[in-house]
Amino acid sequence: MTTPPPGLRERKKQATRVALREAALRLAVERGPDQLRVEDIAEAAGVSPRTYNNYFASREQAIVSAVTADREVRIAAAVAARPAGVRLADAVADAVVEQYTNTGERAREVLLLITTRTALRDAFLDTTAGIEPPLAAVIAERLGDAGAHTARVLAASVASAVRIALEGWLRPAGNAEAAGGSGAGGLVVPSGSLPDQLRAALAPLAPAFDAAERRAQP
């Protein structure tokens, strides 16, 4: 089934969201996140602070959104694009790893900000919850009509596994947070291989995916 193109109103809303997150990232890089106000982002994007608040709950959310936007949709699309013969657990793991590790220069800029600001790191981790709705829809389609509830459980588990992997990867250097030394500028050093940590976190879900696929077989 072909999805109809978005209407004019939806295109305008999307353009506003893009303008806000682009302005947030640019100003955060130029001035530093701590010197950035919501009013500054709104002015740079040509909208009011009230309009800004309709799209983002915080400056951190807008900054992080500049590189995580639509990632959850791309994960679901990558799973849907895999041939039917590919094991569902493998399709999901491959899609997650691809979308979280295939990053460009902009993502590296934001990662540098994230690793020095606790609030940004929290906002980054919170984006994993967005994986669930689109992924659940794709899994449900793969499992058939009887698999809608299972699909939601599996998708929610994937989102939690990804968050756990990212938390382990973004590990405070020298356990500074435990010592109370993180603060607004606490240094966080990515630890180990992100692809390996993602796959390790997702691996315990494979039996559940396999069981769901077996039940869905005619």
PDB file of C-alpha atoms in Angstrom:
ATOM      1  CA  MET A   1       0.000   0.000   0.000  1.00  0.00           C
ATOM      2  CA  THR A   2       1.389   3.380  -1.031  1.00  0.00           C
ATOM      3  CA  THR A   3       1.407   6.089   1.614  1.00  0.00           C
ATOM      4  CA  PRO A   4      -0.089   9.345   0.302  1.00  0.00           C
ATOM      5  CA  PRO A   5       2.228  12.374   0.314  1.00  0.00           C
ATOM      6  CA  PRO A   6       1.814  14.769   3.251  1.00  0.00           C
ATOM      7  CA  GLY A   7      -0.461  17.759   2.814  1.00  0.00           C
ATOM      8  CA  LEU A   8       0.637  21.395   2.839  1.00  0.00           C
ATOM      9  CA  ARG A   9       0.008  21.852   6.555  1.00  0.00           C
ATOM     10  CA  GLU A  10       2.042  18.780   7.443  1.00  0.00           C
ATOM     11  CA  ARG A  11       4.883  19.899   5.147  1.00  0.00           C
ATOM     12  CA  LYS A  12       4.950  23.297   6.864  1.00  0.00           C
ATOM     13  CA  LYS A  13       5.081  21.659  10.284  1.00  0.00           C
ATOM     14  CA  GLN A  14       7.918  19.425   9.178  1.00  0.00           C
ATOM     15  CA  ALA A  15       9.815  22.406   7.744  1.00  0.00           C
ATOM     16  CA  THR A  16       9.424  24.256  11.061  1.00  0.00           C
ATOM     17  CA  ARG A  17      10.694  21.253  13.011  1.00  0.00           C
ATOM     18  CA  VAL A  18      13.728  20.968  10.729  1.00  0.00           C
ATOM     19  CA  ALA A  19      14.462  24.705  11.006  1.00  0.00           C
ATOM     20  CA  LEU A  20      14.310  24.534  14.807  1.00  0.00           C
ATOM     21  CA  ARG A  21      16.583  21.537  15.208  1.00  0.00           C
ATOM     22  CA  GLU A  22      19.075  22.898  12.664  1.00  0.00           C
ATOM     23  CA  ALA A  23      19.188  26.235  14.485  1.00  0.00           C
ATOM     24  CA  ALA A  24      19.560  24.482  17.837  1.00  0.00           C
ATOM     25  CA  LEU A  25      22.545  22.448  16.687  1.00  0.00           C
ATOM     26  CA  ARG A  26      24.259  25.367  14.942  1.00  0.00           C
ATOM     27  CA  LEU A  27      23.922  27.673  17.933  1.00  0.00           C
ATOM     28  CA  ALA A  28      24.953  24.958  20.382  1.00  0.00           C
ATOM     29  CA  VAL A  29      28.155  24.356  18.424  1.00  0.00           C
ATOM     30  CA  GLU A  30      28.839  28.082  18.087  1.00  0.00           C
ATOM     31  CA  ARG A  31      28.054  29.182  21.641  1.00  0.00           C
ATOM     32  CA  GLY A  32      28.038  26.028  23.710  1.00  0.00           C
ATOM     33  CA  PRO A  33      24.839  24.386  25.010  1.00  0.00           C
ATOM     34  CA  ASP A  34      24.979  26.160  28.361  1.00  0.00           C
ATOM     35  CA  GLN A  35      24.816  29.575  26.695  1.00  0.00           C
ATOM     36  CA  LEU A  36      21.841  28.694  24.526  1.00  0.00           C
ATOM     37  CA  ARG A  37      18.283  29.775  25.281  1.00  0.00           C
ATOM     38  CA  VAL A  38      15.033  28.586  23.763  1.00  0.00           C
ATOM     39  CA  GLU A  39      14.391  32.189  22.710  1.00  0.00           C
ATOM     40  CA  ASP A  40      17.651  32.165  20.730  1.00  0.00           C
ATOM     41  CA  ILE A  41      16.688  28.999  18.859  1.00  0.00           C
ATOM     42  CA  ALA A  42      13.204  30.301  18.086  1.00  0.00           C
ATOM     43  CA  GLU A  43      14.550  33.616  16.797  1.00  0.00           C
ATOM     44  CA  ALA A  44      17.119  31.874  14.580  1.00  0.00           C
ATOM     45  CA  ALA A  45      14.389  29.689  13.106  1.00  0.00           C
ATOM     46  CA  GLY A  46      12.038  32.636  12.574  1.00  0.00           C
ATOM     47  CA  VAL A  47       9.311  31.487  14.979  1.00  0.00           C
ATOM     48  CA  SER A  48       8.061  32.439  18.430  1.00  0.00           C
ATOM     49  CA  PRO A  49       9.138  30.686  21.648  1.00  0.00           C
ATOM     50  CA  ARG A  50       5.540  29.499  21.976  1.00  0.00           C
ATOM     51  CA  THR A  51       5.805  27.800  18.592  1.00  0.00           C
ATOM     52  CA  TYR A  52       9.106  26.267  19.656  1.00  0.00           C
ATOM     53  CA  ASN A  53       7.410  24.708  22.677  1.00  0.00           C
ATOM     54  CA  ASN A  54       4.914  23.014  20.366  1.00  0.00           C
ATOM     55  CA  TYR A  55       7.766  21.009  18.863  1.00  0.00           C
ATOM     56  CA  PHE A  56      10.374  20.474  21.572  1.00  0.00           C
ATOM     57  CA  ALA A  57      10.196  20.277  25.345  1.00  0.00           C
ATOM     58  CA  SER A  58      13.745  21.537  25.920  1.00  0.00           C
ATOM     59  CA  ARG A  59      16.794  22.920  24.167  1.00  0.00           C
ATOM     60  CA  GLU A  60      18.530  19.560  24.681  1.00  0.00           C
ATOM     61  CA  GLN A  61      15.762  17.735  22.878  1.00  0.00           C
ATOM     62  CA  ALA A  62      16.075  20.063  19.898  1.00  0.00           C
ATOM     63  CA  ILE A  63      19.870  19.728  19.741  1.00  0.00           C
ATOM     64  CA  VAL A  64      19.788  15.938  19.885  1.00  0.00           C
ATOM     65  CA  SER A  65      16.946  15.813  17.355  1.00  0.00           C
ATOM     66  CA  ALA A  66      19.254  17.335  14.747  1.00  0.00           C
ATOM     67  CA  VAL A  67      20.970  13.952  14.345  1.00  0.00           C
ATOM     68  CA  THR A  68      18.465  11.447  15.725  1.00  0.00           C
ATOM     69  CA  ALA A  69      15.451  12.726  13.761  1.00  0.00           C
ATOM     70  CA  ASP A  70      13.659   9.985  11.843  1.00  0.00           C
ATOM     71  CA  ARG A  71      16.153   7.348  12.986  1.00  0.00           C
ATOM     72  CA  GLU A  72      13.350   5.240  14.417  1.00  0.00           C
ATOM     73  CA  VAL A  73      11.506   5.403  11.090  1.00  0.00           C
ATOM     74  CA  ARG A  74      14.663   4.415   9.212  1.00  0.00           C
ATOM     75  CA  ILE A  75      15.133   1.414  11.522  1.00  0.00           C
ATOM     76  CA  ALA A  76      11.594   0.226  10.808  1.00  0.00           C
ATOM     77  CA  ALA A  77      12.017   0.821   7.074  1.00  0.00           C
ATOM     78  CA  ALA A  78      15.248  -1.167   7.044  1.00  0.00           C
ATOM     79  CA  VAL A  79      13.541  -4.107   8.756  1.00  0.00           C
ATOM     80  CA  ALA A  80      10.627  -3.954   6.321  1.00  0.00           C
ATOM     81  CA  ALA A  81      13.026  -3.916   3.379  1.00  0.00           C
ATOM     82  CA  ARG A  82      14.692  -7.195   4.365  1.00  0.00           C
ATOM     83  CA  PRO A  83      13.578 -10.266   2.371  1.00  0.00           C
ATOM     84  CA  ALA A  84      10.933 -12.410   4.053  1.00  0.00           C
ATOM     85  CA  GLY A  85      13.423 -15.264   4.375  1.00  0.00           C
ATOM     86  CA  VAL A  86      15.728 -13.262   6.616  1.00  0.00           C
ATOM     87  CA  ARG A  87      15.349 -14.139  10.279  1.00  0.00           C
ATOM     88  CA  LEU A  88      13.446 -11.348  12.007  1.00  0.00           C
ATOM     89  CA  ALA A  89      15.892 -11.143  14.912  1.00  0.00           C
ATOM     90  CA  ASP A  90      18.755 -10.664  12.449  1.00  0.00           C
ATOM     91  CA  ALA A  91      16.831  -8.073  10.430  1.00  0.00           C
ATOM     92  CA  VAL A  92      16.153  -6.004  13.545  1.00  0.00           C
ATOM     93  CA  ALA A  93      19.708  -6.237  14.889  1.00  0.00           C
ATOM     94  CA  ASP A  94      21.224  -5.318  11.527  1.00  0.00           C
ATOM     95  CA  ALA A  95      18.882  -2.354  11.109  1.00  0.00           C
ATOM     96  CA  VAL A  96      19.589  -0.999  14.595  1.00  0.00           C
ATOM     97  CA  VAL A  97      23.353  -1.320  14.231  1.00  0.00           C
ATOM     98  CA  GLU A  98      23.317   0.282  10.802  1.00  0.00           C
ATOM     99  CA  GLN A  99      21.275   3.299  11.858  1.00  0.00           C
ATOM    100  CA  TYR A 100      23.205   3.908  15.072  1.00  0.00           C
ATOM    101  CA  THR A 101      26.694   3.553  13.604  1.00  0.00           C
ATOM    102  CA  ASN A 102      26.391   4.931  10.076  1.00  0.00           C
ATOM    103  CA  THR A 103      26.947   8.527  11.145  1.00  0.00           C
ATOM    104  CA  GLY A 104      28.447  11.568   9.485  1.00  0.00           C
ATOM    105  CA  GLU A 105      30.379  14.607  10.607  1.00  0.00           C
ATOM    106  CA  ARG A 106      27.318  16.267  12.118  1.00  0.00           C
ATOM    107  CA  ALA A 107      26.603  13.266  14.323  1.00  0.00           C
ATOM    108  CA  ARG A 108      30.171  13.367  15.584  1.00  0.00           C
ATOM    109  CA  GLU A 109      29.757  17.047  16.474  1.00  0.00           C
ATOM    110  CA  VAL A 110      26.660  16.273  18.515  1.00  0.00           C
ATOM    111  CA  LEU A 111      28.339  13.262  20.134  1.00  0.00           C
ATOM    112  CA  LEU A 112      31.113  15.569  21.328  1.00  0.00           C
ATOM    113  CA  LEU A 113      28.489  17.806  22.930  1.00  0.00           C
ATOM    114  CA  ILE A 114      26.656  14.819  24.405  1.00  0.00           C
ATOM    115  CA  THR A 115      29.784  13.448  26.022  1.00  0.00           C
ATOM    116  CA  THR A 116      30.330  16.684  27.923  1.00  0.00           C
ATOM    117  CA  ARG A 117      26.766  17.471  29.046  1.00  0.00           C
ATOM    118  CA  THR A 118      24.650  15.240  31.267  1.00  0.00           C
ATOM    119  CA  ALA A 119      21.361  16.815  30.130  1.00  0.00           C
ATOM    120  CA  LEU A 120      22.216  16.211  26.483  1.00  0.00           C
ATOM    121  CA  ARG A 121      23.174  12.629  27.212  1.00  0.00           C
ATOM    122  CA  ASP A 122      19.841  12.053  28.938  1.00  0.00           C
ATOM    123  CA  ALA A 123      17.969  13.562  25.989  1.00  0.00           C
ATOM    124  CA  PHE A 124      19.939  11.349  23.608  1.00  0.00           C
ATOM    125  CA  LEU A 125      19.076   8.225  25.596  1.00  0.00           C
ATOM    126  CA  ASP A 126      15.410   9.231  25.760  1.00  0.00           C
ATOM    127  CA  THR A 127      15.152   9.148  21.958  1.00  0.00           C
ATOM    128  CA  THR A 128      15.353   5.347  22.037  1.00  0.00           C
ATOM    129  CA  ALA A 129      11.705   5.214  23.148  1.00  0.00           C
ATOM    130  CA  GLY A 130      10.741   6.435  19.685  1.00  0.00           C
ATOM    131  CA  ILE A 131      11.888   3.132  18.191  1.00  0.00           C
ATOM    132  CA  GLU A 132       8.851   1.275  19.528  1.00  0.00           C
ATOM    133  CA  PRO A 133       5.820   2.548  17.507  1.00  0.00           C
ATOM    134  CA  PRO A 134       7.162   2.241  13.923  1.00  0.00           C
ATOM    135  CA  LEU A 135       9.062  -0.960  14.664  1.00  0.00           C
ATOM    136  CA  ALA A 136       5.988  -2.535  16.282  1.00  0.00           C
ATOM    137  CA  ALA A 137       3.987  -1.819  13.124  1.00  0.00           C
ATOM    138  CA  VAL A 138       6.591  -3.510  10.931  1.00  0.00           C
ATOM    139  CA  ILE A 139       6.922  -6.532  13.217  1.00  0.00           C
ATOM    140  CA  ALA A 140       3.124  -6.884  13.385  1.00  0.00           C
ATOM    141  CA  GLU A 141       2.954  -6.907   9.606  1.00  0.00           C
ATOM    142  CA  ARG A 142       5.568  -9.650   9.530  1.00  0.00           C
ATOM    143  CA  LEU A 143       3.769 -11.727  12.177  1.00  0.00           C
ATOM    144  CA  GLY A 144       0.252 -11.273  10.823  1.00  0.00           C
ATOM    145  CA  ASP A 145      -3.002 -10.182  12.449  1.00  0.00           C
ATOM    146  CA  ALA A 146      -2.543 -12.314  15.544  1.00  0.00           C
ATOM    147  CA  GLY A 147       0.853 -10.804  16.334  1.00  0.00           C
ATOM    148  CA  ALA A 148      -0.025  -7.180  17.155  1.00  0.00           C
ATOM    149  CA  HIS A 149       0.384  -7.540  20.918  1.00  0.00           C
ATOM    150  CA  THR A 150       3.567  -9.595  20.565  1.00  0.00           C
ATOM    151  CA  ALA A 151       4.935  -7.016  18.143  1.00  0.00           C
ATOM    152  CA  ARG A 152       4.491  -4.229  20.681  1.00  0.00           C
ATOM    153  CA  VAL A 153       6.237  -6.241  23.379  1.00  0.00           C
ATOM    154  CA  LEU A 154       9.127  -7.100  21.069  1.00  0.00           C
ATOM    155  CA  ALA A 155       9.504  -3.528  19.821  1.00  0.00           C
ATOM    156  CA  ALA A 156       9.454  -2.143  23.362  1.00  0.00           C
ATOM    157  CA  SER A 157      12.112  -4.679  24.327  1.00  0.00           C
ATOM    158  CA  VAL A 158      14.270  -3.582  21.406  1.00  0.00           C
ATOM    159  CA  ALA A 159      13.983   0.062  22.486  1.00  0.00           C
ATOM    160  CA  SER A 160      15.014  -0.880  26.036  1.00  0.00           C
ATOM    161  CA  ALA A 161      17.922  -2.994  24.792  1.00  0.00           C
ATOM    162  CA  VAL A 162      19.207  -0.137  22.641  1.00  0.00           C
ATOM    163  CA  ARG A 163      19.038   2.258  25.581  1.00  0.00           C
ATOM    164  CA  ILE A 164      20.959  -0.195  27.772  1.00  0.00           C
ATOM    165  CA  ALA A 165      23.628  -0.561  25.093  1.00  0.00           C
ATOM    166  CA  LEU A 166      23.971   3.205  24.727  1.00  0.00           C
ATOM    167  CA  GLU A 167      24.151   3.686  28.490  1.00  0.00           C
ATOM    168  CA  GLY A 168      26.968   1.161  28.632  1.00  0.00           C
ATOM    169  CA  TRP A 169      28.745   2.797  25.716  1.00  0.00           C
ATOM    170  CA  LEU A 170      28.438   6.321  27.122  1.00  0.00           C
ATOM    171  CA  ARG A 171      30.185   5.391  30.328  1.00  0.00           C
ATOM    172  CA  PRO A 172      31.494   8.199  32.579  1.00  0.00           C
ATOM    173  CA  ALA A 173      35.274   8.400  32.447  1.00  0.00           C
ATOM    174  CA  GLY A 174      36.761   7.101  35.668  1.00  0.00           C
ATOM    175  CA  ASN A 175      33.209   6.692  37.019  1.00  0.00           C
ATOM    176  CA  ALA A 176      33.155  10.444  37.682  1.00  0.00           C
ATOM    177  CA  GLU A 177      29.390  10.503  38.132  1.00  0.00           C
ATOM    178  CA  ALA A 178      29.536   7.997  40.953  1.00  0.00           C
ATOM    179  CA  ALA A 179      31.933  10.324  42.683  1.00  0.00           C
ATOM    180  CA  GLY A 180      29.562  13.236  42.130  1.00  0.00           C
ATOM    181  CA  GLY A 181      31.857  14.918  39.645  1.00  0.00           C
ATOM    182  CA  SER A 182      29.786  14.893  36.479  1.00  0.00           C
ATOM    183  CA  GLY A 183      27.884  18.185  36.706  1.00  0.00           C
ATOM    184  CA  ALA A 184      26.921  20.118  33.602  1.00  0.00           C
ATOM    185  CA  GLY A 185      30.326  19.590  32.063  1.00  0.00           C
ATOM    186  CA  GLY A 186      31.045  16.041  33.234  1.00  0.00           C
ATOM    187  CA  LEU A 187      33.242  14.177  30.765  1.00  0.00           C
ATOM    188  CA  VAL A 188      31.859  10.973  29.297  1.00  0.00           C
ATOM    189  CA  VAL A 189      34.043   8.754  27.140  1.00  0.00           C
ATOM    190  CA  PRO A 190      32.411   6.234  24.780  1.00  0.00           C
ATOM    191  CA  SER A 191      33.506   2.786  25.867  1.00  0.00           C
ATOM    192  CA  GLY A 192      34.193  -0.129  23.517  1.00  0.00           C
ATOM    193  CA  SER A 193      32.555  -0.944  20.196  1.00  0.00           C
ATOM    194  CA  LEU A 194      29.036   0.421  19.810  1.00  0.00           C
ATOM    195  CA  PRO A 195      28.027  -2.231  17.226  1.00  0.00           C
ATOM    196  CA  ASP A 196      29.209  -4.985  19.561  1.00  0.00           C
ATOM    197  CA  GLN A 197      27.346  -3.486  22.517  1.00  0.00           C
ATOM    198  CA  LEU A 198      24.150  -3.113  20.487  1.00  0.00           C
ATOM    199  CA  ARG A 199      24.281  -6.694  19.256  1.00  0.00           C
ATOM    200  CA  ALA A 200      25.056  -7.998  22.745  1.00  0.00           C
ATOM    201  CA  ALA A 201      22.081  -6.124  24.201  1.00  0.00           C
ATOM    202  CA  LEU A 202      19.748  -7.398  21.475  1.00  0.00           C
ATOM    203  CA  ALA A 203      20.964 -11.004  21.540  1.00  0.00           C
ATOM    204  CA  PRO A 204      18.744 -12.120  24.495  1.00  0.00           C
ATOM    205  CA  LEU A 205      15.681 -11.097  22.470  1.00  0.00           C
ATOM    206  CA  ALA A 206      16.460 -13.468  19.590  1.00  0.00           C
ATOM    207  CA  PRO A 207      14.635 -16.513  21.093  1.00  0.00           C
ATOM    208  CA  ALA A 208      11.489 -14.422  21.565  1.00  0.00           C
ATOM    209  CA  PHE A 209      11.652 -13.235  17.950  1.00  0.00           C
ATOM    210  CA  ASP A 210      12.193 -16.805  16.752  1.00  0.00           C
ATOM    211  CA  ALA A 211       9.246 -18.090  18.798  1.00  0.00           C
ATOM    212  CA  ALA A 212       6.987 -15.347  17.471  1.00  0.00           C
ATOM    213  CA  GLU A 213       7.952 -16.189  13.896  1.00  0.00           C
ATOM    214  CA  ARG A 214       7.258 -19.878  14.439  1.00  0.00           C
ATOM    215  CA  ARG A 215       3.791 -19.116  15.815  1.00  0.00           C
ATOM    216  CA  ALA A 216       3.064 -16.915  12.818  1.00  0.00           C
ATOM    217  CA  GLN A 217       3.847 -19.658  10.320  1.00  0.00           C
ATOM    218  CA  PRO A 218       0.756 -21.128   8.622  1.00  0.00           C
TER     219      PRO A 218
END
